[in-house]
Each structure stands twice: as C-alpha cells, then as structure tokens.
Amino acid sequence: MSTKSELLKLLESHRGEYLSGEELASRLGYSRTAVWKAMKNLRQEGYRILAVNNRGYALETDNDILSVEAVKMHLEHRNVFMQVEKEISSTNQYLKKKGIEENLPHGSFVAAEAQTEGKGRRGRTFYSPAGSGLYLSVLMRPKRTAQESLTLTAAAAVAVCRAVEEVCGVSLGIKWVNDLYLGERKVCGILTEAVTDFETGDIELVVVGIGLNLRMPAGGFPGELSEVAGAILGDDVYVDRNLLTAGIINYLLEEAEKEGIPEAYISRNIVPGRRVRVAYGTRVRSVEAEKILPDGRLLVKNEQGEEEILPCGDVSLNLH
C-alpha cells in the first residue's frame, strides 16, 4: 500500500478529527516530508483536508469522494478484489472480464464516479455522469443455475433499498424486474450478467451492476430520460457514498444467501394493481399486472382477459 493510501485510510478512520503531522508520521512509519507529499497529492485529487496550527490535519466530514480505503472500512467481507475509478467505460464489462481472467473471488467489486459506456438492459446504455450518481458492480459466485438468476436481481433490488433507507433515509419501490423508483421516477437500474458452464448450465460467475441516481445531473437528464428519470436526494443533501457502497455490497451478499425471492421484493413492488406495457420477446402488450409470484414471475391478465405468467420482461408504467 502506498504512502498516500495509508494516509487516506488513517484520515478516513479519524474523519473530522485533527491529527498532528508528527502523530501521522509516527503512526504510518514515514517521514513528515513523505506524509506532507502524500497530503498534497490527496488535496490535488479533491480531498478537503483542513490544516490548523498546533492542531494538525483533519479530513472534512462531508468529503464526497469514493475510495477503496473508505469503502473497505465498512465492509463485512474484505478479502476480495476492490477497485474504485474516477471514470470507467463500464463497471460490469470491466469486472466480468477481470473476473474471468483472474478468477476473482465472490464479493469482489468495482465502483466508479462516472461511466462512459454504462450498460443497461436490452442493449441500452445507462446514463452515468460524474458528480451525481453511484455506479457499482459486484462479482458473485452463486451455486445456482442460469434459470435461477432472477433471484439475484431480486436480491440486488432489496439490497439497494435497504442500504438507501439506512444511509439516506429514503424508501424506494421496486418495479419488476430490475428498476427502483421514487414516486413515479426511476432512480436506479440493475443489470445482472451471468457467465455459465455450457455443459452443466450452472453459473460460473455473476456480475450485478447497479446504477443509482443520487442527485440530478448538471443540466438535468437528457432526451427521453427527462420524462422518467429522477434522483433520490436534493442537491444540498450530503450522504457518505462510501458507506452507501459498502451497505449495498453487504446487503447484497446477505440477501443472495437466502433461498428464493425475498419477501421484500414482493412487498415493495409497485407493478401489481396497475395497467402496464410489457415487452416480452418480440411482443409489446398492454396488460393488467396482478401480482408477483413467490418465484419472482409476474402474473398478469392479458388482452383476452386470461391469466398469464411472465418469467421476465421490460415493464413500462407510462402508457402514453
């Protein structure tokens, strides 16, 4: 670990507390000159570090920069691959490739401040600008078949809801299959990608991608997104994104250990009782959503008034 990383870890663990240059050097086992250089580098990266004569240095309590050092402090499983980037093409794409090539362990993750090629479902992109969201992918090695992958998407949805409620104080609803809503606005998308064994059909690894809109981006959402996308926080509300990231990972690994679809996925779902447009296969239809079944499938009443069960699909709440 570099001097800068060790210094950041120490400052994060004492966020808001002043530590003298002498104390920092003593704890880290480096010269004061080396500590000062590392401090300068952190400031250049955007960390707000206070310096007061006769008191020392302190990391401001409302720093909003993602880092491995800060996320790791709150993780329950730490012997995994961890990476945080200012910008990346796609956290899912990067982690899936690295997971295969390096056989990364269960619970490994990549988080980013921004994505240039964020991935959504059905080949769509996920708008991922800097300064407004949290973009996270977690690698998992579940003992499940590809047909059971829906349970991981459900686990991820519940995990995000739990972490957001705990850290941000905001309660979200789940839209079958994989989106989270605040009111009538989409604030989070989840993309689950599996790599399977061709012969057995068993999952070798799964990458769960989570894109969470924390604040409105500068200038608002572009194009059609302006009609459906939203954010969970006001511009002046601070949350610790490192704590939120760790919370999502912790809850995801916990929920994924449970059998079947989480009850919270069913109880939080906003689709049942509404008329929705469903794209399933090559067909797009308007149906009455009745309920989420215990296995995660959606029971609907189709155009002929007959009950039908959909195993997956792309649901639109807006029929106009």
mmCIF file of C-alpha atoms in Angstrom:
data_model
loop_
_atom_site.group_PDB
_atom_site.id
_atom_site.type_symbol
_atom_site.label_atom_id
_atom_site.label_comp_id
_atom_site.label_asym_id
_atom_site.label_seq_id
_atom_site.Cartn_x
_atom_site.Cartn_y
_atom_site.Cartn_z
ATOM 1 C CA MET A 1 0.000 0.000 0.000
ATOM 2 C CA SER A 2 1.339 3.427 -0.957
ATOM 3 C CA THR A 3 2.012 6.256 1.488
ATOM 4 C CA LYS A 4 -0.980 8.114 0.041
ATOM 5 C CA SER A 5 -3.308 5.135 0.512
ATOM 6 C CA GLU A 6 -2.144 4.535 4.067
ATOM 7 C CA LEU A 7 -2.565 8.224 4.894
ATOM 8 C CA LEU A 8 -6.068 8.285 3.417
ATOM 9 C CA LYS A 9 -7.037 5.184 5.373
ATOM 10 C CA LEU A 10 -5.842 6.838 8.602
ATOM 11 C CA LEU A 11 -7.587 10.132 7.858
ATOM 12 C CA GLU A 12 -10.819 8.326 6.904
ATOM 13 C CA SER A 13 -10.794 6.363 10.167
ATOM 14 C CA HIS A 14 -10.481 9.691 12.045
ATOM 15 C CA ARG A 15 -12.658 11.799 9.753
ATOM 16 C CA GLY A 16 -13.260 15.210 11.321
ATOM 17 C CA GLU A 17 -10.535 14.700 13.944
ATOM 18 C CA TYR A 18 -7.243 16.581 13.933
ATOM 19 C CA LEU A 19 -4.012 14.608 13.895
ATOM 20 C CA SER A 20 -0.654 16.355 14.097
ATOM 21 C CA GLY A 21 1.963 15.890 11.404
ATOM 22 C CA GLU A 22 4.192 14.240 13.979
ATOM 23 C CA GLU A 23 1.450 11.807 15.002
ATOM 24 C CA LEU A 24 0.630 10.954 11.380
ATOM 25 C CA ALA A 25 4.293 10.283 10.606
ATOM 26 C CA SER A 26 4.681 8.165 13.747
ATOM 27 C CA ARG A 27 1.568 6.055 13.082
ATOM 28 C CA LEU A 28 2.439 5.491 9.446
ATOM 29 C CA GLY A 29 6.142 4.944 9.945
ATOM 30 C CA TYR A 30 7.110 7.542 7.338
ATOM 31 C CA SER A 31 8.981 10.848 7.477
ATOM 32 C CA ARG A 32 6.969 14.040 7.888
ATOM 33 C CA THR A 33 8.172 15.065 4.429
ATOM 34 C CA ALA A 34 6.720 11.888 2.901
ATOM 35 C CA VAL A 35 3.446 12.465 4.748
ATOM 36 C CA TRP A 36 3.306 16.068 3.558
ATOM 37 C CA LYS A 37 3.816 14.975 -0.074
ATOM 38 C CA ALA A 38 1.053 12.373 0.250
ATOM 39 C CA MET A 39 -1.202 15.025 1.804
ATOM 40 C CA LYS A 40 -0.516 17.318 -1.140
ATOM 41 C CA ASN A 41 -1.422 14.557 -3.600
ATOM 42 C CA LEU A 42 -4.715 13.862 -1.818
ATOM 43 C CA ARG A 43 -5.641 17.543 -1.942
ATOM 44 C CA GLN A 44 -4.877 17.620 -5.659
ATOM 45 C CA GLU A 45 -7.317 14.726 -6.086
ATOM 46 C CA GLY A 46 -10.048 16.782 -4.435
ATOM 47 C CA TYR A 47 -9.916 15.701 -0.794
ATOM 48 C CA ARG A 48 -10.673 18.577 1.533
ATOM 49 C CA ILE A 49 -8.086 18.350 4.292
ATOM 50 C CA LEU A 50 -8.055 21.062 6.932
ATOM 51 C CA ALA A 51 -4.776 22.282 8.406
ATOM 52 C CA VAL A 52 -4.711 24.249 11.657
ATOM 53 C CA ASN A 53 -1.617 25.393 13.532
ATOM 54 C CA ASN A 54 -0.991 23.486 16.756
ATOM 55 C CA ARG A 55 -3.790 21.043 15.921
ATOM 56 C CA GLY A 56 -2.712 19.294 12.737
ATOM 57 C CA TYR A 57 -4.704 17.906 9.837
ATOM 58 C CA ALA A 58 -8.279 16.658 9.512
ATOM 59 C CA LEU A 59 -10.302 15.223 6.651
ATOM 60 C CA GLU A 60 -13.545 17.205 6.429
ATOM 61 C CA THR A 61 -16.599 15.188 7.420
ATOM 62 C CA ASP A 62 -18.510 15.842 4.204
ATOM 63 C CA ASN A 63 -15.877 14.753 1.694
ATOM 64 C CA ASP A 64 -17.718 13.032 -1.137
ATOM 65 C CA ILE A 65 -15.014 11.055 -2.930
ATOM 66 C CA LEU A 66 -15.204 7.305 -3.412
ATOM 67 C CA SER A 67 -12.145 5.330 -2.354
ATOM 68 C CA VAL A 68 -11.233 1.726 -1.660
ATOM 69 C CA GLU A 69 -9.854 2.772 1.727
ATOM 70 C CA ALA A 70 -13.160 4.323 2.832
ATOM 71 C CA VAL A 71 -15.449 1.620 1.424
ATOM 72 C CA LYS A 72 -13.328 -1.136 2.953
ATOM 73 C CA MET A 73 -13.786 0.316 6.457
ATOM 74 C CA HIS A 74 -17.484 -0.607 6.325
ATOM 75 C CA LEU A 75 -17.332 -3.955 4.509
ATOM 76 C CA GLU A 76 -18.063 -7.246 6.223
ATOM 77 C CA HIS A 77 -16.035 -9.244 3.667
ATOM 78 C CA ARG A 78 -12.675 -7.634 2.931
ATOM 79 C CA ASN A 79 -10.531 -10.387 1.389
ATOM 80 C CA VAL A 80 -11.745 -9.603 -2.108
ATOM 81 C CA PHE A 81 -10.693 -7.600 -5.146
ATOM 82 C CA MET A 82 -11.667 -3.932 -4.763
ATOM 83 C CA GLN A 83 -11.288 -1.097 -7.241
ATOM 84 C CA VAL A 84 -12.593 2.473 -7.415
ATOM 85 C CA GLU A 85 -12.200 4.649 -10.511
ATOM 86 C CA LYS A 86 -12.934 8.278 -11.298
ATOM 87 C CA GLU A 87 -14.163 7.184 -14.719
ATOM 88 C CA ILE A 88 -14.507 3.842 -16.463
ATOM 89 C CA SER A 89 -16.174 2.616 -19.637
ATOM 90 C CA SER A 90 -18.430 0.109 -17.835
ATOM 91 C CA THR A 91 -18.028 -1.372 -14.362
ATOM 92 C CA ASN A 92 -19.906 -4.510 -15.481
ATOM 93 C CA GLN A 93 -17.803 -5.027 -18.573
ATOM 94 C CA TYR A 94 -14.540 -4.435 -16.708
ATOM 95 C CA LEU A 95 -15.360 -6.671 -13.738
ATOM 96 C CA LYS A 96 -16.728 -9.525 -15.845
ATOM 97 C CA LYS A 97 -13.564 -9.604 -17.973
ATOM 98 C CA LYS A 98 -11.270 -9.351 -14.951
ATOM 99 C CA GLY A 99 -13.312 -11.899 -13.020
ATOM 100 C CA ILE A 100 -12.896 -14.474 -15.774
ATOM 101 C CA GLU A 101 -9.225 -13.783 -16.465
ATOM 102 C CA GLU A 102 -8.097 -13.600 -12.823
ATOM 103 C CA ASN A 103 -10.660 -15.884 -11.155
ATOM 104 C CA LEU A 104 -11.685 -13.136 -8.737
ATOM 105 C CA PRO A 105 -13.406 -14.213 -5.506
ATOM 106 C CA HIS A 106 -17.050 -13.873 -4.529
ATOM 107 C CA GLY A 107 -17.807 -10.338 -3.320
ATOM 108 C CA SER A 108 -15.210 -8.529 -5.439
ATOM 109 C CA PHE A 109 -16.355 -5.126 -6.705
ATOM 110 C CA VAL A 110 -15.605 -2.151 -8.925
ATOM 111 C CA ALA A 111 -17.158 1.265 -8.277
ATOM 112 C CA ALA A 112 -16.845 4.429 -10.325
ATOM 113 C CA GLU A 113 -17.666 8.130 -10.199
ATOM 114 C CA ALA A 114 -18.697 8.040 -13.877
ATOM 115 C CA GLN A 115 -19.123 5.640 -16.803
ATOM 116 C CA THR A 116 -18.647 6.459 -20.467
ATOM 117 C CA GLU A 117 -20.387 3.289 -21.694
ATOM 118 C CA GLY A 118 -22.699 2.322 -18.863
ATOM 119 C CA LYS A 119 -24.749 -0.771 -19.736
ATOM 120 C CA GLY A 120 -28.498 -1.133 -19.430
ATOM 121 C CA ARG A 121 -30.880 -3.981 -20.281
ATOM 122 C CA ARG A 122 -31.744 -4.983 -23.854
ATOM 123 C CA GLY A 123 -28.592 -3.364 -25.246
ATOM 124 C CA ARG A 124 -29.446 0.095 -23.945
ATOM 125 C CA THR A 125 -26.960 2.443 -22.297
ATOM 126 C CA PHE A 126 -27.170 3.729 -18.738
ATOM 127 C CA TYR A 127 -26.552 7.467 -18.377
ATOM 128 C CA SER A 128 -23.709 7.722 -15.862
ATOM 129 C CA PRO A 129 -22.394 11.285 -15.488
ATOM 130 C CA ALA A 130 -19.856 12.348 -12.879
ATOM 131 C CA GLY A 131 -20.956 14.113 -9.732
ATOM 132 C CA SER A 132 -24.491 12.772 -9.487
ATOM 133 C CA GLY A 133 -24.570 9.008 -9.043
ATOM 134 C CA LEU A 134 -23.056 5.788 -7.800
ATOM 135 C CA TYR A 135 -22.074 3.133 -10.328
ATOM 136 C CA LEU A 136 -21.167 -0.228 -8.862
ATOM 137 C CA SER A 137 -20.644 -3.818 -9.993
ATOM 138 C CA VAL A 138 -20.296 -6.792 -7.668
ATOM 139 C CA LEU A 139 -18.988 -10.216 -8.699
ATOM 140 C CA MET A 140 -20.716 -13.235 -7.224
ATOM 141 C CA ARG A 141 -20.198 -16.983 -7.487
ATOM 142 C CA PRO A 142 -23.595 -18.423 -6.535
ATOM 143 C CA LYS A 143 -24.356 -22.135 -6.627
ATOM 144 C CA ARG A 144 -27.314 -21.694 -8.952
ATOM 145 C CA THR A 145 -28.429 -22.411 -12.495
ATOM 146 C CA ALA A 146 -28.967 -19.713 -15.093
ATOM 147 C CA GLN A 147 -32.729 -20.157 -14.701
ATOM 148 C CA GLU A 148 -32.415 -19.054 -11.073
ATOM 149 C CA SER A 149 -30.579 -15.813 -11.874
ATOM 150 C CA LEU A 150 -33.769 -13.773 -11.338
ATOM 151 C CA THR A 151 -33.352 -14.364 -7.616
ATOM 152 C CA LEU A 152 -30.026 -12.484 -7.720
ATOM 153 C CA THR A 153 -31.629 -9.500 -9.427
ATOM 154 C CA ALA A 154 -34.324 -9.521 -6.752
ATOM 155 C CA ALA A 155 -31.675 -9.775 -4.015
ATOM 156 C CA ALA A 156 -29.859 -6.782 -5.513
ATOM 157 C CA ALA A 157 -33.043 -4.703 -5.630
ATOM 158 C CA VAL A 158 -33.772 -5.417 -1.978
ATOM 159 C CA ALA A 159 -30.144 -4.765 -1.003
ATOM 160 C CA VAL A 160 -30.172 -1.317 -2.616
ATOM 161 C CA CYS A 161 -33.500 -0.488 -0.962
ATOM 162 C CA ARG A 162 -32.159 -1.490 2.454
ATOM 163 C CA ALA A 163 -28.905 0.455 2.063
ATOM 164 C CA VAL A 164 -30.602 3.593 0.710
ATOM 165 C CA GLU A 165 -33.141 3.540 3.514
ATOM 166 C CA GLU A 166 -30.409 3.101 6.130
ATOM 167 C CA VAL A 167 -27.896 5.634 4.788
ATOM 168 C CA CYS A 168 -30.131 8.160 3.010
ATOM 169 C CA GLY A 169 -33.410 7.827 4.913
ATOM 170 C CA VAL A 170 -35.338 7.348 1.647
ATOM 171 C CA SER A 171 -37.758 4.485 0.942
ATOM 172 C CA LEU A 172 -37.810 3.168 -2.628
ATOM 173 C CA GLY A 173 -40.243 0.996 -4.563
ATOM 174 C CA ILE A 174 -39.254 -1.857 -6.880
ATOM 175 C CA LYS A 175 -40.511 -2.096 -10.458
ATOM 176 C CA TRP A 176 -40.497 -5.666 -11.752
ATOM 177 C CA VAL A 177 -37.974 -6.846 -12.873
ATOM 178 C CA ASN A 178 -34.985 -4.692 -12.057
ATOM 179 C CA ASP A 179 -35.645 -0.964 -11.536
ATOM 180 C CA LEU A 180 -36.086 1.096 -8.381
ATOM 181 C CA TYR A 181 -38.443 4.030 -8.219
ATOM 182 C CA LEU A 182 -39.025 7.044 -6.017
ATOM 183 C CA GLY A 183 -42.612 8.012 -6.674
ATOM 184 C CA GLU A 184 -43.084 7.852 -10.446
ATOM 185 C CA ARG A 185 -39.406 8.385 -11.267
ATOM 186 C CA LYS A 186 -36.774 5.747 -11.941
ATOM 187 C CA VAL A 187 -33.755 6.286 -9.709
ATOM 188 C CA CYS A 188 -31.860 3.001 -10.068
ATOM 189 C CA GLY A 189 -31.273 0.323 -12.665
ATOM 190 C CA ILE A 190 -29.873 -3.165 -12.061
ATOM 191 C CA LEU A 191 -28.207 -5.310 -14.717
ATOM 192 C CA THR A 192 -27.348 -8.925 -13.880
ATOM 193 C CA GLU A 193 -24.987 -10.687 -16.290
ATOM 194 C CA ALA A 194 -24.107 -14.353 -15.870
ATOM 195 C CA VAL A 195 -21.309 -16.499 -17.257
ATOM 196 C CA THR A 196 -22.489 -20.114 -17.383
ATOM 197 C CA ASP A 197 -20.945 -23.525 -17.907
ATOM 198 C CA PHE A 198 -22.175 -24.664 -21.327
ATOM 199 C CA GLU A 199 -22.351 -28.359 -20.369
ATOM 200 C CA THR A 200 -23.980 -28.158 -16.927
ATOM 201 C CA GLY A 201 -25.933 -24.921 -17.194
ATOM 202 C CA ASP A 202 -24.539 -23.887 -13.810
ATOM 203 C CA ILE A 203 -23.483 -20.295 -13.212
ATOM 204 C CA GLU A 204 -19.718 -19.798 -13.023
ATOM 205 C CA LEU A 205 -19.977 -16.157 -12.026
ATOM 206 C CA VAL A 206 -22.485 -13.336 -11.996
ATOM 207 C CA VAL A 207 -21.782 -9.627 -12.218
ATOM 208 C CA VAL A 208 -24.517 -7.476 -10.685
ATOM 209 C CA GLY A 209 -24.371 -3.909 -11.976
ATOM 210 C CA ILE A 210 -26.105 -1.125 -10.059
ATOM 211 C CA GLY A 211 -26.573 2.421 -11.309
ATOM 212 C CA LEU A 212 -28.053 4.725 -8.664
ATOM 213 C CA ASN A 213 -29.056 8.343 -9.325
ATOM 214 C CA LEU A 214 -28.271 10.205 -6.126
ATOM 215 C CA ARG A 215 -28.636 13.776 -7.391
ATOM 216 C CA MET A 216 -29.903 15.430 -10.542
ATOM 217 C CA PRO A 217 -27.056 15.824 -13.060
ATOM 218 C CA ALA A 218 -25.983 19.297 -14.121
ATOM 219 C CA GLY A 219 -28.422 20.415 -16.790
ATOM 220 C CA GLY A 220 -30.839 17.597 -15.970
ATOM 221 C CA PHE A 221 -31.309 14.256 -17.708
ATOM 222 C CA PRO A 222 -31.037 14.289 -21.499
ATOM 223 C CA GLY A 223 -33.739 13.476 -24.036
ATOM 224 C CA GLU A 224 -36.398 10.944 -23.111
ATOM 225 C CA LEU A 225 -34.743 10.308 -19.747
ATOM 226 C CA SER A 226 -36.022 13.677 -18.556
ATOM 227 C CA GLU A 227 -39.535 12.203 -18.616
ATOM 228 C CA VAL A 228 -38.808 9.131 -16.495
ATOM 229 C CA ALA A 229 -35.549 9.504 -14.525
ATOM 230 C CA GLY A 230 -35.176 11.083 -11.117
ATOM 231 C CA ALA A 231 -32.828 11.292 -8.146
ATOM 232 C CA ILE A 232 -33.197 10.332 -4.512
ATOM 233 C CA LEU A 233 -31.514 13.378 -2.927
ATOM 234 C CA GLY A 234 -31.659 17.147 -3.160
ATOM 235 C CA ASP A 235 -28.537 18.990 -4.269
ATOM 236 C CA ASP A 236 -27.808 20.229 -0.752
ATOM 237 C CA VAL A 237 -28.147 16.835 0.989
ATOM 238 C CA TYR A 238 -24.922 15.036 1.876
ATOM 239 C CA VAL A 239 -24.589 11.272 2.155
ATOM 240 C CA ASP A 240 -21.454 9.190 2.554
ATOM 241 C CA ARG A 241 -21.237 7.327 -0.757
ATOM 242 C CA ASN A 242 -18.507 5.080 0.637
ATOM 243 C CA LEU A 243 -20.822 3.960 3.427
ATOM 244 C CA LEU A 244 -23.666 3.548 0.923
ATOM 245 C CA THR A 245 -21.478 1.467 -1.404
ATOM 246 C CA ALA A 246 -20.409 -0.829 1.426
ATOM 247 C CA GLY A 247 -24.007 -1.126 2.619
ATOM 248 C CA ILE A 248 -25.226 -2.220 -0.807
ATOM 249 C CA ILE A 249 -22.467 -4.839 -1.068
ATOM 250 C CA ASN A 250 -23.034 -6.148 2.464
ATOM 251 C CA TYR A 251 -26.797 -6.454 1.986
ATOM 252 C CA LEU A 252 -26.428 -7.982 -1.482
ATOM 253 C CA LEU A 253 -24.169 -10.762 -0.221
ATOM 254 C CA GLU A 254 -26.554 -11.324 2.698
ATOM 255 C CA GLU A 255 -29.715 -11.413 0.572
ATOM 256 C CA ALA A 256 -28.076 -13.691 -2.018
ATOM 257 C CA GLU A 257 -27.523 -16.361 0.635
ATOM 258 C CA LYS A 258 -31.284 -16.702 1.153
ATOM 259 C CA GLU A 259 -33.407 -19.164 -0.770
ATOM 260 C CA GLY A 260 -35.881 -17.905 -3.335
ATOM 261 C CA ILE A 261 -37.254 -14.429 -3.931
ATOM 262 C CA PRO A 262 -37.012 -12.068 -0.909
ATOM 263 C CA GLU A 263 -40.374 -11.196 0.598
ATOM 264 C CA ALA A 264 -39.355 -7.534 0.499
ATOM 265 C CA TYR A 265 -39.042 -7.768 -3.299
ATOM 266 C CA ILE A 266 -42.728 -8.697 -3.477
ATOM 267 C CA SER A 267 -43.992 -6.299 -0.806
ATOM 268 C CA ARG A 268 -42.074 -3.304 -2.226
ATOM 269 C CA ASN A 269 -43.133 -3.937 -5.830
ATOM 270 C CA ILE A 270 -45.092 -1.109 -7.446
ATOM 271 C CA VAL A 271 -46.277 -3.034 -10.534
ATOM 272 C CA PRO A 272 -49.176 -5.188 -9.217
ATOM 273 C CA GLY A 273 -52.547 -3.481 -9.474
ATOM 274 C CA ARG A 274 -51.523 -1.332 -12.434
ATOM 275 C CA ARG A 275 -52.066 -1.485 -16.156
ATOM 276 C CA VAL A 276 -48.620 -1.679 -17.718
ATOM 277 C CA ARG A 277 -46.939 -2.127 -21.060
ATOM 278 C CA VAL A 278 -44.767 -5.241 -21.182
ATOM 279 C CA ALA A 279 -42.121 -6.056 -23.774
ATOM 280 C CA TYR A 280 -41.520 -9.808 -23.666
ATOM 281 C CA GLY A 281 -39.651 -11.413 -26.524
ATOM 282 C CA THR A 282 -40.662 -9.588 -29.698
ATOM 283 C CA ARG A 283 -44.131 -8.660 -28.434
ATOM 284 C CA VAL A 284 -45.180 -5.432 -26.708
ATOM 285 C CA ARG A 285 -48.544 -5.607 -24.967
ATOM 286 C CA SER A 286 -50.716 -3.693 -22.535
ATOM 287 C CA VAL A 287 -51.746 -5.949 -19.637
ATOM 288 C CA GLU A 288 -53.153 -5.793 -16.109
ATOM 289 C CA ALA A 289 -50.448 -6.729 -13.607
ATOM 290 C CA GLU A 290 -51.985 -8.788 -10.810
ATOM 291 C CA LYS A 291 -49.193 -9.968 -8.517
ATOM 292 C CA ILE A 292 -45.589 -11.049 -8.128
ATOM 293 C CA LEU A 293 -45.462 -14.810 -7.597
ATOM 294 C CA PRO A 294 -43.218 -16.417 -4.946
ATOM 295 C CA ASP A 295 -40.692 -17.388 -7.634
ATOM 296 C CA GLY A 296 -40.465 -13.793 -8.930
ATOM 297 C CA ARG A 297 -42.567 -14.230 -12.070
ATOM 298 C CA LEU A 298 -45.355 -11.775 -12.873
ATOM 299 C CA LEU A 299 -48.995 -12.858 -13.027
ATOM 300 C CA VAL A 300 -50.946 -10.699 -15.482
ATOM 301 C CA LYS A 301 -54.332 -10.588 -17.158
ATOM 302 C CA ASN A 302 -53.722 -10.410 -20.893
ATOM 303 C CA GLU A 303 -55.672 -8.769 -23.722
ATOM 304 C CA GLN A 304 -58.168 -11.647 -23.815
ATOM 305 C CA GLY A 305 -58.845 -11.348 -20.090
ATOM 306 C CA GLU A 306 -56.948 -14.568 -19.388
ATOM 307 C CA GLU A 307 -54.376 -15.001 -16.662
ATOM 308 C CA GLU A 308 -50.822 -15.429 -17.912
ATOM 309 C CA ILE A 309 -47.470 -15.797 -16.177
ATOM 310 C CA LEU A 310 -44.471 -13.865 -17.464
ATOM 311 C CA PRO A 311 -40.992 -15.118 -16.407
ATOM 312 C CA CYS A 312 -39.292 -11.849 -17.382
ATOM 313 C CA GLY A 313 -39.893 -8.731 -19.429
ATOM 314 C CA ASP A 314 -39.449 -4.989 -19.733
ATOM 315 C CA VAL A 315 -42.263 -3.106 -17.988
ATOM 316 C CA SER A 316 -43.304 0.473 -18.704
ATOM 317 C CA LEU A 317 -45.540 2.202 -16.184
ATOM 318 C CA ASN A 318 -46.300 5.066 -18.564
ATOM 319 C CA LEU A 319 -48.822 4.003 -21.193
ATOM 320 C CA HIS A 320 -48.843 7.330 -23.062
#
